[in-house]
Amino acid sequence: MDRGVRMLPGVRTPRWVRALPWAFLALLVVVQVFTPASLQLGFVFAVVPPLTSLVYGMPGTGAVSGTLGLLLLLPVIRADDVSYQDLMAYVMIALASVVLAALRVRRDAQLVSVRSVAQAAQLAVLPPMPERVGPVRCGALYRAAERGTLVGGDLYDVRSGPYGVRAVVGDVQGHGLRAVGTVASLLGTFREAVLDEPDLAGVARRLDRRLTVDAAEGDGPSPRGEGELFATGLLMEFPPDGSAVRVVSCGHPPPLVVGPGGGVREVAVQPGPPWGLGLADFRPPPASAVELAPGDVLLAHTDGVTEARNAAGVFYPLAERVRPGPPVELVRAVWKDLSEYAGEVGDDVALLALGVPEGAGG
């Protein structure tokens, strides 16, 4: 297989596809031999080199085209109405096909490079979530709205620090690469605040200040003149003493508590302003205490989940359709069900499931 095609992640050409040019060529030879002289099919040979360039690179396209040229020199294969001028046309088509194959392989190599950079960016911004952070069991899933991209405007993270295990789920205004810089900035600020701030209110203020400064300086993905730059977010804290989980919502949908028996309840949180609105005195709401029993899973999400619609225009009822399970399995099941329900999801989607530590809560 050509190197450019072979390197493309998830685009390994099946063997039967690579065999198609040769099979098509063999079929044409058989048909030509047994076709009456009154029915000439010589012109069909001209399509073989261009089709081959879609599958092979220069060597493969040259081999198929060369074989074609040799076959056309045989009187038993060449139709009576195929002149030497026609053979020269075939040669020109074959050469053009070889050039096209070379350009395609080069383009594929460029796509590999771009995708590799995108994967590196994804790992830097949203690294794979471990199944356990401290005593907390974790499951996370992210899907970007823009097809072909790996990162977008939603974010999540779980970090252990001196004040317990803290988590964030956020939704930045905008999608795609324009929002990636803001996501990276917020996550960097969160990871520092986890170590420094003794309460979630301080973490929220740090995130708001970071986004406000970025917007004022025009360094974010939405500089002056291109609209506001803000983000909604949800902060969660599992204290080291195993007491009730604390939740702070800054304009973000409240999380759900999914019980092992299938019971689902929405966490009652006091709403606060989103980050980055430039408020002179940003005041996050008081933290809401959530009692979790062993086996409970706290499921946070972005509005890309609940605002997805089915063919009838009905929003996805997450609380009604979510089923209990370990955090990793739970987020995968939600995404699978959401995809089947809505078909194509048109917004970034982030899911973060956190399992209660042993001995915590109730």
Coordinates of C-alpha atoms in Angstrom, one line a residue:
M1 CA 0.0 0.0 0.0
D2 CA 1.2 3.6 -0.6
R3 CA 2.8 5.2 2.4
G4 CA 0.5 8.2 2.5
V5 CA -2.6 6.0 2.6
R6 CA -1.1 3.6 5.0
M7 CA -0.3 6.3 7.5
L8 CA -3.7 7.8 7.6
P9 CA -5.3 6.9 10.9
G10 CA -8.4 4.8 10.3
V11 CA -8.1 5.0 6.5
R12 CA -6.3 1.7 5.8
T13 CA -7.5 0.7 2.3
P14 CA -9.0 -2.8 2.4
R15 CA -7.3 -5.5 0.3
W16 CA -10.4 -6.0 -1.9
V17 CA -10.3 -2.3 -2.8
R18 CA -6.7 -2.5 -3.8
A19 CA -7.5 -5.5 -5.9
L20 CA -10.3 -3.7 -7.8
P21 CA -8.1 -2.1 -10.5
W22 CA -6.6 -5.4 -11.4
A23 CA -9.9 -7.2 -11.3
F24 CA -11.5 -4.5 -13.5
L25 CA -8.6 -4.8 -16.0
A26 CA -9.0 -8.6 -16.1
L27 CA -12.7 -8.3 -16.6
L28 CA -12.3 -5.9 -19.5
V29 CA -9.8 -8.2 -21.2
V30 CA -12.2 -11.2 -20.9
V31 CA -15.1 -9.1 -22.1
Q32 CA -13.1 -7.7 -25.0
V33 CA -12.0 -11.1 -26.1
F34 CA -15.5 -12.5 -26.2
T35 CA -17.3 -9.4 -27.5
P36 CA -18.4 -9.5 -31.1
A37 CA -16.5 -7.3 -33.5
S38 CA -19.6 -5.2 -34.0
L39 CA -19.5 -4.1 -30.4
Q40 CA -16.3 -2.3 -29.5
L41 CA -15.3 -1.6 -25.9
G42 CA -11.8 -0.2 -26.4
F43 CA -12.7 3.2 -25.0
V44 CA -13.5 1.6 -21.6
F45 CA -9.8 0.9 -21.1
A46 CA -9.2 4.6 -20.8
V47 CA -11.0 4.8 -17.4
V48 CA -8.7 2.2 -15.7
P49 CA -5.6 4.5 -15.0
P50 CA -7.7 7.4 -13.4
L51 CA -9.6 4.9 -11.3
T52 CA -6.3 3.3 -10.2
S53 CA -4.9 6.6 -9.1
L54 CA -7.6 6.8 -6.4
V55 CA -6.3 3.6 -4.9
Y56 CA -2.6 3.4 -5.6
G57 CA 0.3 5.8 -5.6
M58 CA 2.8 6.3 -8.5
P59 CA 4.2 2.7 -8.5
G60 CA 0.9 1.0 -8.4
T61 CA -0.7 3.3 -10.9
G62 CA 2.3 2.9 -13.2
A63 CA 2.1 -0.9 -12.9
V64 CA -1.6 -1.1 -13.8
S65 CA -1.2 1.5 -16.6
G66 CA 1.9 -0.3 -18.0
T67 CA 0.1 -3.6 -18.0
L68 CA -2.8 -1.9 -19.8
G69 CA -0.5 -0.5 -22.4
L70 CA 1.1 -3.9 -23.1
L71 CA -2.3 -5.6 -23.4
L72 CA -3.5 -3.0 -25.9
L73 CA -0.5 -3.8 -28.1
L74 CA -1.8 -7.4 -28.5
P75 CA -4.0 -7.7 -31.6
V76 CA -6.3 -10.2 -29.7
I77 CA -7.0 -7.5 -27.1
R78 CA -7.0 -4.3 -29.1
A79 CA -10.2 -3.6 -30.8
D80 CA -10.2 -3.0 -34.5
D81 CA -11.3 0.6 -34.1
V82 CA -8.4 1.4 -31.7
S83 CA -5.7 3.2 -33.7
Y84 CA -2.1 4.0 -32.7
Q85 CA -3.3 7.6 -32.2
D86 CA -5.8 6.2 -29.7
L87 CA -2.9 4.3 -28.0
M88 CA -1.0 7.6 -27.7
A89 CA -4.1 9.1 -26.0
Y90 CA -4.1 6.1 -23.6
V91 CA -0.4 6.8 -22.8
M92 CA -1.2 10.5 -22.0
I93 CA -4.1 9.5 -19.8
A94 CA -1.8 7.0 -18.0
L95 CA 0.9 9.6 -17.4
A96 CA -1.7 12.1 -16.1
S97 CA -3.0 9.4 -13.8
V98 CA 0.4 8.7 -12.4
V99 CA 0.9 12.4 -11.7
L100 CA -2.5 12.6 -10.0
A101 CA -1.6 9.6 -7.9
A102 CA 1.5 11.3 -6.7
L103 CA -0.4 14.5 -5.8
R104 CA -3.0 12.4 -3.9
V105 CA -0.3 10.7 -1.9
R106 CA 1.3 14.0 -1.1
R107 CA -2.1 15.4 0.0
D108 CA -2.7 12.3 2.2
A109 CA 0.7 12.8 3.9
Q110 CA -0.2 16.4 4.6
L111 CA -3.5 15.3 6.1
V112 CA -1.6 12.8 8.3
S113 CA 0.6 15.7 9.6
V114 CA -2.4 17.9 10.3
R115 CA -4.2 15.1 12.1
S116 CA -1.2 14.3 14.1
V117 CA -1.0 17.9 15.2
A118 CA -4.7 17.9 16.1
Q119 CA -4.2 14.7 18.1
A120 CA -1.3 16.3 20.0
A121 CA -3.4 19.4 20.7
Q122 CA -6.2 17.2 22.0
L123 CA -3.9 15.4 24.3
A124 CA -2.4 18.7 25.5
V125 CA -5.8 20.3 26.1
L126 CA -7.9 17.3 27.1
P127 CA -5.6 14.4 28.1
P128 CA -7.2 11.0 28.6
M129 CA -9.1 10.8 31.8
P130 CA -7.8 8.2 34.2
E131 CA -10.4 5.8 35.6
R132 CA -9.5 7.0 39.1
V133 CA -8.3 10.3 40.6
G134 CA -7.5 9.8 44.2
P135 CA -10.5 7.9 45.6
V136 CA -12.9 9.2 43.0
R137 CA -13.8 6.9 40.0
C138 CA -14.0 8.8 36.8
G139 CA -15.4 8.5 33.3
A140 CA -15.3 11.2 30.6
L141 CA -16.2 11.6 27.0
Y142 CA -15.8 14.4 24.5
R143 CA -17.1 14.9 21.0
A144 CA -16.5 18.0 18.9
A145 CA -19.3 19.4 16.9
E146 CA -17.3 20.3 13.8
R147 CA -16.8 17.2 11.8
G148 CA -13.1 16.2 11.3
T149 CA -11.9 18.1 14.4
L150 CA -10.8 16.6 17.7
V151 CA -11.1 19.6 20.0
G152 CA -13.7 22.3 20.4
G153 CA -15.4 24.5 22.9
D154 CA -16.2 22.1 25.8
L155 CA -13.9 21.2 28.6
Y156 CA -13.5 18.9 31.6
D157 CA -10.9 18.0 34.1
V158 CA -10.4 16.2 37.4
R159 CA -7.5 17.0 39.7
S160 CA -6.4 16.0 43.2
G161 CA -5.1 18.7 45.5
P162 CA -4.7 19.6 49.2
Y163 CA -8.4 20.4 49.5
G164 CA -9.7 17.2 47.9
V165 CA -10.5 16.0 44.4
R166 CA -11.9 18.8 42.3
A167 CA -13.5 18.7 38.9
V168 CA -14.7 21.2 36.3
V169 CA -17.0 20.9 33.3
G170 CA -17.3 24.0 31.1
D171 CA -18.8 25.2 27.8
V172 CA -16.9 28.0 26.0
Q173 CA -18.8 30.3 23.6
G174 CA -18.2 29.2 20.1
H175 CA -16.9 26.0 18.5
G176 CA -13.9 24.5 16.8
L177 CA -10.4 25.8 16.7
R178 CA -11.5 29.4 17.7
A179 CA -12.5 28.1 21.1
V180 CA -9.5 25.9 21.7
G181 CA -7.3 28.7 23.1
T182 CA -9.9 29.6 25.6
V183 CA -10.3 26.0 26.7
A184 CA -6.6 25.7 27.2
S185 CA -6.4 28.9 29.2
L186 CA -9.3 27.9 31.5
L187 CA -7.9 24.4 32.1
G188 CA -4.5 25.8 33.0
T189 CA -6.0 28.3 35.4
F190 CA -8.2 25.6 37.0
R191 CA -5.2 23.3 37.5
E192 CA -3.3 26.1 39.4
A193 CA -6.4 27.1 41.4
V194 CA -6.9 23.5 42.6
L195 CA -3.6 23.8 44.4
D196 CA -4.0 27.3 45.7
E197 CA -7.6 28.1 46.5
P198 CA -9.1 26.7 49.7
D199 CA -12.7 26.8 48.4
L200 CA -14.6 26.5 45.1
A201 CA -15.6 30.2 45.2
G202 CA -11.9 31.1 44.9
V203 CA -11.5 28.7 42.0
A204 CA -14.5 30.3 40.2
R205 CA -13.2 33.8 40.7
R206 CA -9.8 32.8 39.2
L207 CA -11.5 31.3 36.1
D208 CA -13.7 34.4 35.7
R209 CA -10.6 36.7 36.0
R210 CA -8.7 34.7 33.5
L211 CA -11.5 34.8 30.9
T212 CA -12.2 38.5 31.5
V213 CA -8.5 39.4 31.0
D214 CA -8.3 37.4 27.8
A215 CA -11.4 39.1 26.4
A216 CA -10.1 42.6 27.4
E217 CA -6.7 42.0 25.8
G218 CA -8.2 40.4 22.7
D219 CA -6.1 37.3 23.1
G220 CA -8.9 34.9 23.1
P221 CA -10.6 33.2 20.2
S222 CA -13.2 36.0 20.1
P223 CA -11.2 39.3 20.1
R224 CA -12.8 42.7 20.2
G225 CA -15.3 43.3 17.5
E226 CA -16.1 39.6 17.1
G227 CA -18.6 39.2 19.9
E228 CA -18.4 38.4 23.6
L229 CA -16.1 35.8 25.1
F230 CA -17.6 33.9 28.0
A231 CA -18.1 30.4 29.4
T232 CA -20.4 28.5 31.6
G233 CA -19.0 26.1 34.1
L234 CA -19.6 23.6 36.9
L235 CA -17.2 23.0 39.7
M236 CA -17.4 20.0 42.0
E237 CA -15.3 19.1 45.0
F238 CA -14.9 15.8 46.9
P239 CA -13.5 16.8 50.3
P240 CA -10.7 14.6 51.7
D241 CA -12.8 13.9 54.8
G242 CA -15.4 12.1 52.8
S243 CA -18.2 14.7 53.6
A244 CA -20.8 15.8 51.1
V245 CA -19.8 16.8 47.6
R246 CA -19.8 20.5 47.0
V247 CA -21.1 21.9 43.7
V248 CA -20.9 25.4 42.3
S249 CA -22.7 26.3 39.0
C250 CA -21.7 29.4 37.0
G251 CA -24.5 29.5 34.4
H252 CA -24.1 25.8 33.7
P253 CA -26.7 23.0 33.7
P254 CA -26.9 21.2 37.1
P255 CA -25.5 17.7 37.3
L256 CA -27.5 14.5 37.9
V257 CA -27.1 11.9 40.6
V258 CA -27.5 8.5 39.1
G259 CA -28.2 5.8 41.8
P260 CA -27.2 2.2 41.4
G261 CA -30.8 1.2 41.5
G262 CA -31.7 3.4 38.5
G263 CA -33.0 6.4 40.5
V264 CA -32.0 9.8 38.9
R265 CA -32.3 13.2 40.5
E266 CA -31.1 16.6 39.5
V267 CA -28.9 18.4 41.9
A268 CA -30.4 21.6 43.3
V269 CA -27.8 24.3 42.7
Q270 CA -27.9 28.1 43.1
P271 CA -27.3 29.6 39.7
G272 CA -24.4 32.0 39.3
P273 CA -23.2 34.2 36.4
P274 CA -21.0 32.7 33.7
W275 CA -17.3 33.4 33.6
G276 CA -15.9 36.2 31.5
L277 CA -18.9 38.7 31.5
G278 CA -16.6 41.4 32.9
L279 CA -18.6 42.0 36.0
A280 CA -17.0 44.5 38.4
D281 CA -17.7 42.3 41.4
F282 CA -18.0 38.7 40.3
R283 CA -19.7 36.7 43.0
P284 CA -20.0 32.9 42.5
P285 CA -23.0 31.4 44.2
P286 CA -22.7 29.4 47.5
A287 CA -21.7 25.8 47.1
S288 CA -24.5 23.3 47.2
A289 CA -23.9 20.2 49.3
V290 CA -24.8 16.9 47.7
E291 CA -25.0 13.7 49.8
L292 CA -23.9 10.7 47.7
A293 CA -24.3 7.1 48.8
P294 CA -21.8 4.4 47.8
G295 CA -22.6 3.4 44.2
D296 CA -24.0 6.8 43.3
V297 CA -22.5 8.5 40.2
L298 CA -22.5 12.3 39.7
L299 CA -23.0 13.0 36.0
A300 CA -22.1 16.4 34.7
H301 CA -22.7 17.4 31.1
T302 CA -22.7 20.4 28.7
D303 CA -25.8 21.7 26.9
G304 CA -24.8 19.9 23.7
V305 CA -26.4 16.8 25.4
T306 CA -29.7 18.2 26.5
E307 CA -30.2 20.5 23.5
A308 CA -29.8 17.7 21.0
R309 CA -33.1 17.0 19.1
N310 CA -34.6 14.0 17.4
A311 CA -36.3 14.0 14.0
A312 CA -39.5 15.4 15.6
G313 CA -37.6 18.3 17.2
V314 CA -37.9 16.9 20.8
F315 CA -34.9 17.6 23.1
Y316 CA -33.0 14.7 24.4
P317 CA -34.4 13.8 27.9
L318 CA -31.1 12.8 29.6
A319 CA -32.6 12.3 33.1
E320 CA -35.3 9.9 31.7
R321 CA -32.9 7.8 29.5
V322 CA -29.7 7.6 31.5
R323 CA -29.1 4.2 33.1
P324 CA -26.8 3.3 36.0
G325 CA -23.4 1.9 35.6
P326 CA -19.7 2.5 36.4
P327 CA -18.6 6.0 35.3
V328 CA -16.7 4.9 32.2
E329 CA -19.5 2.7 31.0
L330 CA -22.1 5.3 31.9
V331 CA -20.7 8.0 29.7
R332 CA -20.3 5.6 26.8
A333 CA -23.9 4.4 27.1
V334 CA -25.2 8.0 27.2
W335 CA -23.3 8.9 24.0
K336 CA -24.5 5.8 22.2
D337 CA -28.1 6.5 23.2
L338 CA -27.7 10.2 22.3
S339 CA -26.3 9.4 18.9
E340 CA -29.2 7.0 18.2
Y341 CA -31.8 9.5 19.5
A342 CA -30.6 12.6 17.6
G343 CA -28.7 11.1 14.7
E344 CA -26.2 13.9 14.1
V345 CA -25.4 16.0 17.2
G346 CA -24.8 19.6 16.1
D347 CA -23.0 20.9 19.2
D348 CA -19.9 20.0 21.2
V349 CA -20.6 17.3 23.8
A350 CA -18.8 16.8 27.1
L351 CA -19.8 14.2 29.7
L352 CA -18.1 13.7 33.1
A353 CA -19.2 10.9 35.5
L354 CA -17.7 10.8 39.0
G355 CA -18.3 7.9 41.3
V356 CA -18.6 8.4 45.0
P357 CA -15.5 7.4 47.0
E358 CA -16.0 4.5 49.5
G359 CA -17.2 5.8 52.8
A360 CA -18.3 9.2 51.5
G361 CA -21.6 10.8 52.1
G362 CA -24.8 9.2 53.4

